PDB file of C-alpha atoms in Angstrom:
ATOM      1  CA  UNK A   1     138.319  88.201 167.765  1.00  0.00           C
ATOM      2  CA  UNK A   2     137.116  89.830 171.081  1.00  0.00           C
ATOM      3  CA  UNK A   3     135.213  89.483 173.922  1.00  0.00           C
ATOM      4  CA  UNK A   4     132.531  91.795 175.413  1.00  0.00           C
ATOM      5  CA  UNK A   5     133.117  91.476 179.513  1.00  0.00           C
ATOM      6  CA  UNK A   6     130.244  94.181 180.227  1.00  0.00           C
ATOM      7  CA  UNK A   7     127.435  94.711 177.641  1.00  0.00           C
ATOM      8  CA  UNK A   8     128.311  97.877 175.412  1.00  0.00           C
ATOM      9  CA  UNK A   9     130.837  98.812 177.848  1.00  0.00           C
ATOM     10  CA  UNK A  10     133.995  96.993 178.239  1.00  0.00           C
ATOM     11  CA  UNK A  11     135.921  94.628 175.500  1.00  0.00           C
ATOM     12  CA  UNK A  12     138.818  92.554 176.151  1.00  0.00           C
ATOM     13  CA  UNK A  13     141.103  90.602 174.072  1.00  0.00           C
ATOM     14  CA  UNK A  14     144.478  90.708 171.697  1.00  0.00           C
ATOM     15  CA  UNK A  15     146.220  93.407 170.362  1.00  0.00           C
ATOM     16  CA  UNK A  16     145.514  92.530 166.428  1.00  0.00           C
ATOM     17  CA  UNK A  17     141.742  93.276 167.337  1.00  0.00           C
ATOM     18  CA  UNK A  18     141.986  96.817 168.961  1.00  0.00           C
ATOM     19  CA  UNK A  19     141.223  98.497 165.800  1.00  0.00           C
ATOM     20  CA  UNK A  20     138.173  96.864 165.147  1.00  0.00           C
ATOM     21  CA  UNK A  21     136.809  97.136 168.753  1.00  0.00           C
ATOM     22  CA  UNK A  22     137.464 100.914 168.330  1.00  0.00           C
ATOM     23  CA  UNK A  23     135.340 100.791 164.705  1.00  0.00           C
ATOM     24  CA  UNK A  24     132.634  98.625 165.670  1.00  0.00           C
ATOM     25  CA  UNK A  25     131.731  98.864 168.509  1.00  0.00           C
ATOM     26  CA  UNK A  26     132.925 102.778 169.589  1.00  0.00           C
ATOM     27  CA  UNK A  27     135.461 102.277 172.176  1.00  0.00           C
ATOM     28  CA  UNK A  28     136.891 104.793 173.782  1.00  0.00           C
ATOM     29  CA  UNK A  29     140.104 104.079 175.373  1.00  0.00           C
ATOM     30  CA  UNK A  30     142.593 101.103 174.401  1.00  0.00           C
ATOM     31  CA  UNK A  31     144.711  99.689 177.337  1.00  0.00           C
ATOM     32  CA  UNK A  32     147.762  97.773 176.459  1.00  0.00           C
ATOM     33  CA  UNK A  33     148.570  95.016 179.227  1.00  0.00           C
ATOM     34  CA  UNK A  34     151.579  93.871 177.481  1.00  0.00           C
ATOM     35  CA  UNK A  35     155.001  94.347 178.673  1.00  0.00           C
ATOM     36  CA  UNK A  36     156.119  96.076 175.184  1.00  0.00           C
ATOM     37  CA  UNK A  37     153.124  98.057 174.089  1.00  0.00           C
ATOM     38  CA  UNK A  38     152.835 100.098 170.832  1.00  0.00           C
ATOM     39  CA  UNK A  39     155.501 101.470 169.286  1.00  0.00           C
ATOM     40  CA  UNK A  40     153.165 103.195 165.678  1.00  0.00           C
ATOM     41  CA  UNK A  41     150.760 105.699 166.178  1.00  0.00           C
ATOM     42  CA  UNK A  42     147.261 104.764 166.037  1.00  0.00           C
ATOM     43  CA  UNK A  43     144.234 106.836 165.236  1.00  0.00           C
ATOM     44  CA  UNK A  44     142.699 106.325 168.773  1.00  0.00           C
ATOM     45  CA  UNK A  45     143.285 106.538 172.553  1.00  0.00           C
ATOM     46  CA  UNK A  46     146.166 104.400 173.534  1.00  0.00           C
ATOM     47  CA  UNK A  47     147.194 103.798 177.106  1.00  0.00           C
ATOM     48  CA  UNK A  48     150.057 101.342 178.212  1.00  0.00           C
ATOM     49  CA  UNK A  49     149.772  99.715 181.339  1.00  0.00           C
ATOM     50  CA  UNK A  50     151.738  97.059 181.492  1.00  0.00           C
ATOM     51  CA  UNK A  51     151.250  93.861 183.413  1.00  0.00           C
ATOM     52  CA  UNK A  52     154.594  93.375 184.670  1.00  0.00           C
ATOM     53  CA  UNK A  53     156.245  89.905 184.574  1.00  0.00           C
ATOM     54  CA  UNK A  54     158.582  89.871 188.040  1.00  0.00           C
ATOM     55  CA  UNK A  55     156.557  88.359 190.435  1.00  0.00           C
ATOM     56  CA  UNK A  56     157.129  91.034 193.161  1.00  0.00           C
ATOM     57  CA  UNK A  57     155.392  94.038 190.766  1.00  0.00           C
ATOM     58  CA  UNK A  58     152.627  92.154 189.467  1.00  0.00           C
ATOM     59  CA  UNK A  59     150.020  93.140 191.878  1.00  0.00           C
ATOM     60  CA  UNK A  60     151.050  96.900 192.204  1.00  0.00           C
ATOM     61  CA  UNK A  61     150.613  96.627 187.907  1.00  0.00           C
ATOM     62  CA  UNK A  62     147.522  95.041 188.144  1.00  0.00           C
ATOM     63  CA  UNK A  63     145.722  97.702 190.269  1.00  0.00           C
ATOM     64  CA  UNK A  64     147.625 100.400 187.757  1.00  0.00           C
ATOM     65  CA  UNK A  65     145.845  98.810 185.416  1.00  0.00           C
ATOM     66  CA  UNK A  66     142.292  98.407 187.087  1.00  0.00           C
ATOM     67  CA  UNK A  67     142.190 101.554 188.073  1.00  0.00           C
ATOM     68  CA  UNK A  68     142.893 102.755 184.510  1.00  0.00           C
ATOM     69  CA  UNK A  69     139.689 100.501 183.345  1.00  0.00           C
ATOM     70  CA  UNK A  70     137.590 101.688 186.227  1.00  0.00           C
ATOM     71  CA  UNK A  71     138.022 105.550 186.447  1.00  0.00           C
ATOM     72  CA  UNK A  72     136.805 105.078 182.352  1.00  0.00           C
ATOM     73  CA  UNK A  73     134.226 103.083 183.142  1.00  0.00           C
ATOM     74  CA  UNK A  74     133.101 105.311 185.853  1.00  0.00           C
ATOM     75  CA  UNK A  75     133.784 108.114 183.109  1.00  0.00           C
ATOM     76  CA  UNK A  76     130.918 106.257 181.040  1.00  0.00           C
ATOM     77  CA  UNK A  77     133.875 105.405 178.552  1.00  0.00           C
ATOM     78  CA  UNK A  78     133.378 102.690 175.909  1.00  0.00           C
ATOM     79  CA  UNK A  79     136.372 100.106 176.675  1.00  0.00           C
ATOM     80  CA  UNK A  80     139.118  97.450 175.188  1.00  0.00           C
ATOM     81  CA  UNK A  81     142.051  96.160 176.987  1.00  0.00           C
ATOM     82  CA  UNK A  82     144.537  93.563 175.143  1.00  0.00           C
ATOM     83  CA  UNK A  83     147.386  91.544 175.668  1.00  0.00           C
ATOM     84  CA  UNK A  84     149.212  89.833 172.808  1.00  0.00           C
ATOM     85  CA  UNK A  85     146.745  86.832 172.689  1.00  0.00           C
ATOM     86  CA  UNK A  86     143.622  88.232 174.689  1.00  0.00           C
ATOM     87  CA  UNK A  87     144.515  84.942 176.588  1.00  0.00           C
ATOM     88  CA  UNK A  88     146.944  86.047 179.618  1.00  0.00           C
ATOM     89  CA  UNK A  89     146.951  89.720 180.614  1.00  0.00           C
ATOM     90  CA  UNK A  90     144.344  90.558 178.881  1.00  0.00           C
ATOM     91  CA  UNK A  91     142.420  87.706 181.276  1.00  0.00           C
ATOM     92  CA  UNK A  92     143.829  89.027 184.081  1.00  0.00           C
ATOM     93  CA  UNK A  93     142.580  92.363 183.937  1.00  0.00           C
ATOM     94  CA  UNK A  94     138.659  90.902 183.143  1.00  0.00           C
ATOM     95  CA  UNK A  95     138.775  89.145 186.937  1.00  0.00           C
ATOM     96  CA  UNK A  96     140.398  92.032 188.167  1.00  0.00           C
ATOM     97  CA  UNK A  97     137.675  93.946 186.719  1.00  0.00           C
ATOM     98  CA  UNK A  98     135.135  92.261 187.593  1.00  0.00           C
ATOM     99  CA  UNK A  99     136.421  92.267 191.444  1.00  0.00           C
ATOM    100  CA  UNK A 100     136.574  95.596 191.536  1.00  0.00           C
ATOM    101  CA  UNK A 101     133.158  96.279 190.152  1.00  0.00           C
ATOM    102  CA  UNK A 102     131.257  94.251 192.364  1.00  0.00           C
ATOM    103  CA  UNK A 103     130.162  92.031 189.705  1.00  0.00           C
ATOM    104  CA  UNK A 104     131.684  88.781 190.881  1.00  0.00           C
ATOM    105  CA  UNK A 105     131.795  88.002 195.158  1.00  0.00           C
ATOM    106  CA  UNK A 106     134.801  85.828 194.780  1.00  0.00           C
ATOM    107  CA  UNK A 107     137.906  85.053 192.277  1.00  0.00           C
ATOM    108  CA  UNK A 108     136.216  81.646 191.357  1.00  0.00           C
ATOM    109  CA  UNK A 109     133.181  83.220 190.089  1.00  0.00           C
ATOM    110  CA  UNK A 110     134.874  86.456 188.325  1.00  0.00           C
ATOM    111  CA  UNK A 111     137.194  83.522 186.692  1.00  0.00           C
ATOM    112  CA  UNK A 112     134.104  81.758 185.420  1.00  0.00           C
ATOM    113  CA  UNK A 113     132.519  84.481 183.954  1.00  0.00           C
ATOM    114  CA  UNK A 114     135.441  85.573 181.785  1.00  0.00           C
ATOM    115  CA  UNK A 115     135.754  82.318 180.877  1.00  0.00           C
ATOM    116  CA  UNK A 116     132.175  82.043 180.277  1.00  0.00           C
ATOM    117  CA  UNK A 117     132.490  84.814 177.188  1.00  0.00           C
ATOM    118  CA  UNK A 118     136.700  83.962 176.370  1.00  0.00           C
ATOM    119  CA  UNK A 119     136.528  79.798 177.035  1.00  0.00           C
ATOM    120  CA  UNK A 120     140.829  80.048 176.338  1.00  0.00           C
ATOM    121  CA  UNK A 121     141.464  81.948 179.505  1.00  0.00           C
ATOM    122  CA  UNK A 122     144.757  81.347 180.715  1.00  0.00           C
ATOM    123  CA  UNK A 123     146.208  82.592 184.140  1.00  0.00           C
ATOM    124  CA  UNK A 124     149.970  81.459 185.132  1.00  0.00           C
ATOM    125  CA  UNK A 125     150.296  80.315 188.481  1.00  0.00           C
ATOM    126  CA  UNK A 126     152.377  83.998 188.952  1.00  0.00           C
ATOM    127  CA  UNK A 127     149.467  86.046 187.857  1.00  0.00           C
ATOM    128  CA  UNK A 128     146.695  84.275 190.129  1.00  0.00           C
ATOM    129  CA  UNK A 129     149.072  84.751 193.476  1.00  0.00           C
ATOM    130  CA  UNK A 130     148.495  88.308 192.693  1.00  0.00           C
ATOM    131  CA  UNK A 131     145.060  88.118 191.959  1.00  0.00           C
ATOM    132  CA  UNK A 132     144.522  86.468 195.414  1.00  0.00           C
ATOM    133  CA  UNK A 133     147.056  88.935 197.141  1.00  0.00           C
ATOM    134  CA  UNK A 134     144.351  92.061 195.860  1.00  0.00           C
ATOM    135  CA  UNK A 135     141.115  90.200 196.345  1.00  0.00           C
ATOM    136  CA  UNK A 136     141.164  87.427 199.505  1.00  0.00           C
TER     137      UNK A 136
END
C-alpha cells in the first residue's frame, strides 16, 4: 500500500506498489530511493536516485533526490517515490519534500505530517543528521 504526501500529486511508499500508483492513480515519474534499484524493465518512467548509506554522502543524495521530486512537481508531474518498505528512504524523501516545498516550517512538523498519512515512518539516527545538516 501507498501513501498520498500531496493530494493528486505526489505518492510515496515501497517498491512492490509502484505499479499500481502508476495505474491508479496516473503517476508520472517513479523514483527509486534504494541503494539497488531496478534491474527489469518496466512499462513506465523509472528514475534511480539512490539514498546512499555512508554517512558522509547521504545529504548530497538526498538533495539528488529532492531535486528530482521537485523539478517534476514543478513540471506539474503526477509522482511516486519508493524504497524497499516505503518505511526508510522512501520517508526520508517525504520530509525532505515537504522542506523544500514550503509545506512544513520545521523538521518536527514535516516529520509529523508524513507520519500523519504513513504512521510506520522510520528514520535511522544516520538519515535524520542529514536531514538536519539540509534544513536547520
Amino acid at each position: 500500500m501507498y501513501d498520498e504526501l500531496i493530494k493528486g500529486r505526489v505518492y510515496f511508499g515501497g517498491a512492490d506498489d509502484a505499479a499500481s500508483a502508476v495505474h491508479e492513480k496516473e503517476v508520472e515519474k517513479v523514483i527509486d530511493l534504494r541503494v539497488k534499484g531496478r534491474t527489469e524493465k518496466v512499462d513506465y518512467s523509472y528514475i534511480h536516485k539512490p539514498i546512499a548509506d555512508e554517512s558522509d554522502e547521504i545529504p548530497s543524495s538526498i538533495q539528488a533526490g529532492v531535486t528530482e521530486v521537485i523539478n517534476a512537481y514543478q513540471a506539474g508531474e503526477k509522482i511516486y517515490f519508493h524504497c524497499g518498505s516505503g518505511n526508510g528512504r522512501a520517508s526520508v524523501m517525504a520530509v525532505a519534500a515537504l522542506m523544500e516545498l514550503g509545506a512544513a516550517g520545521s523538521l518536527e512538523e514535516a516529520e509529523n505530517m508524513v507520519k500523519e498519512v504513513h504512521p510506520s515512518v522510520n528514520i535511522r539516527p544516520n538519515m535524520r543528521e542529514a536531514l538536519e545538516k539540509l534544513y536547520k
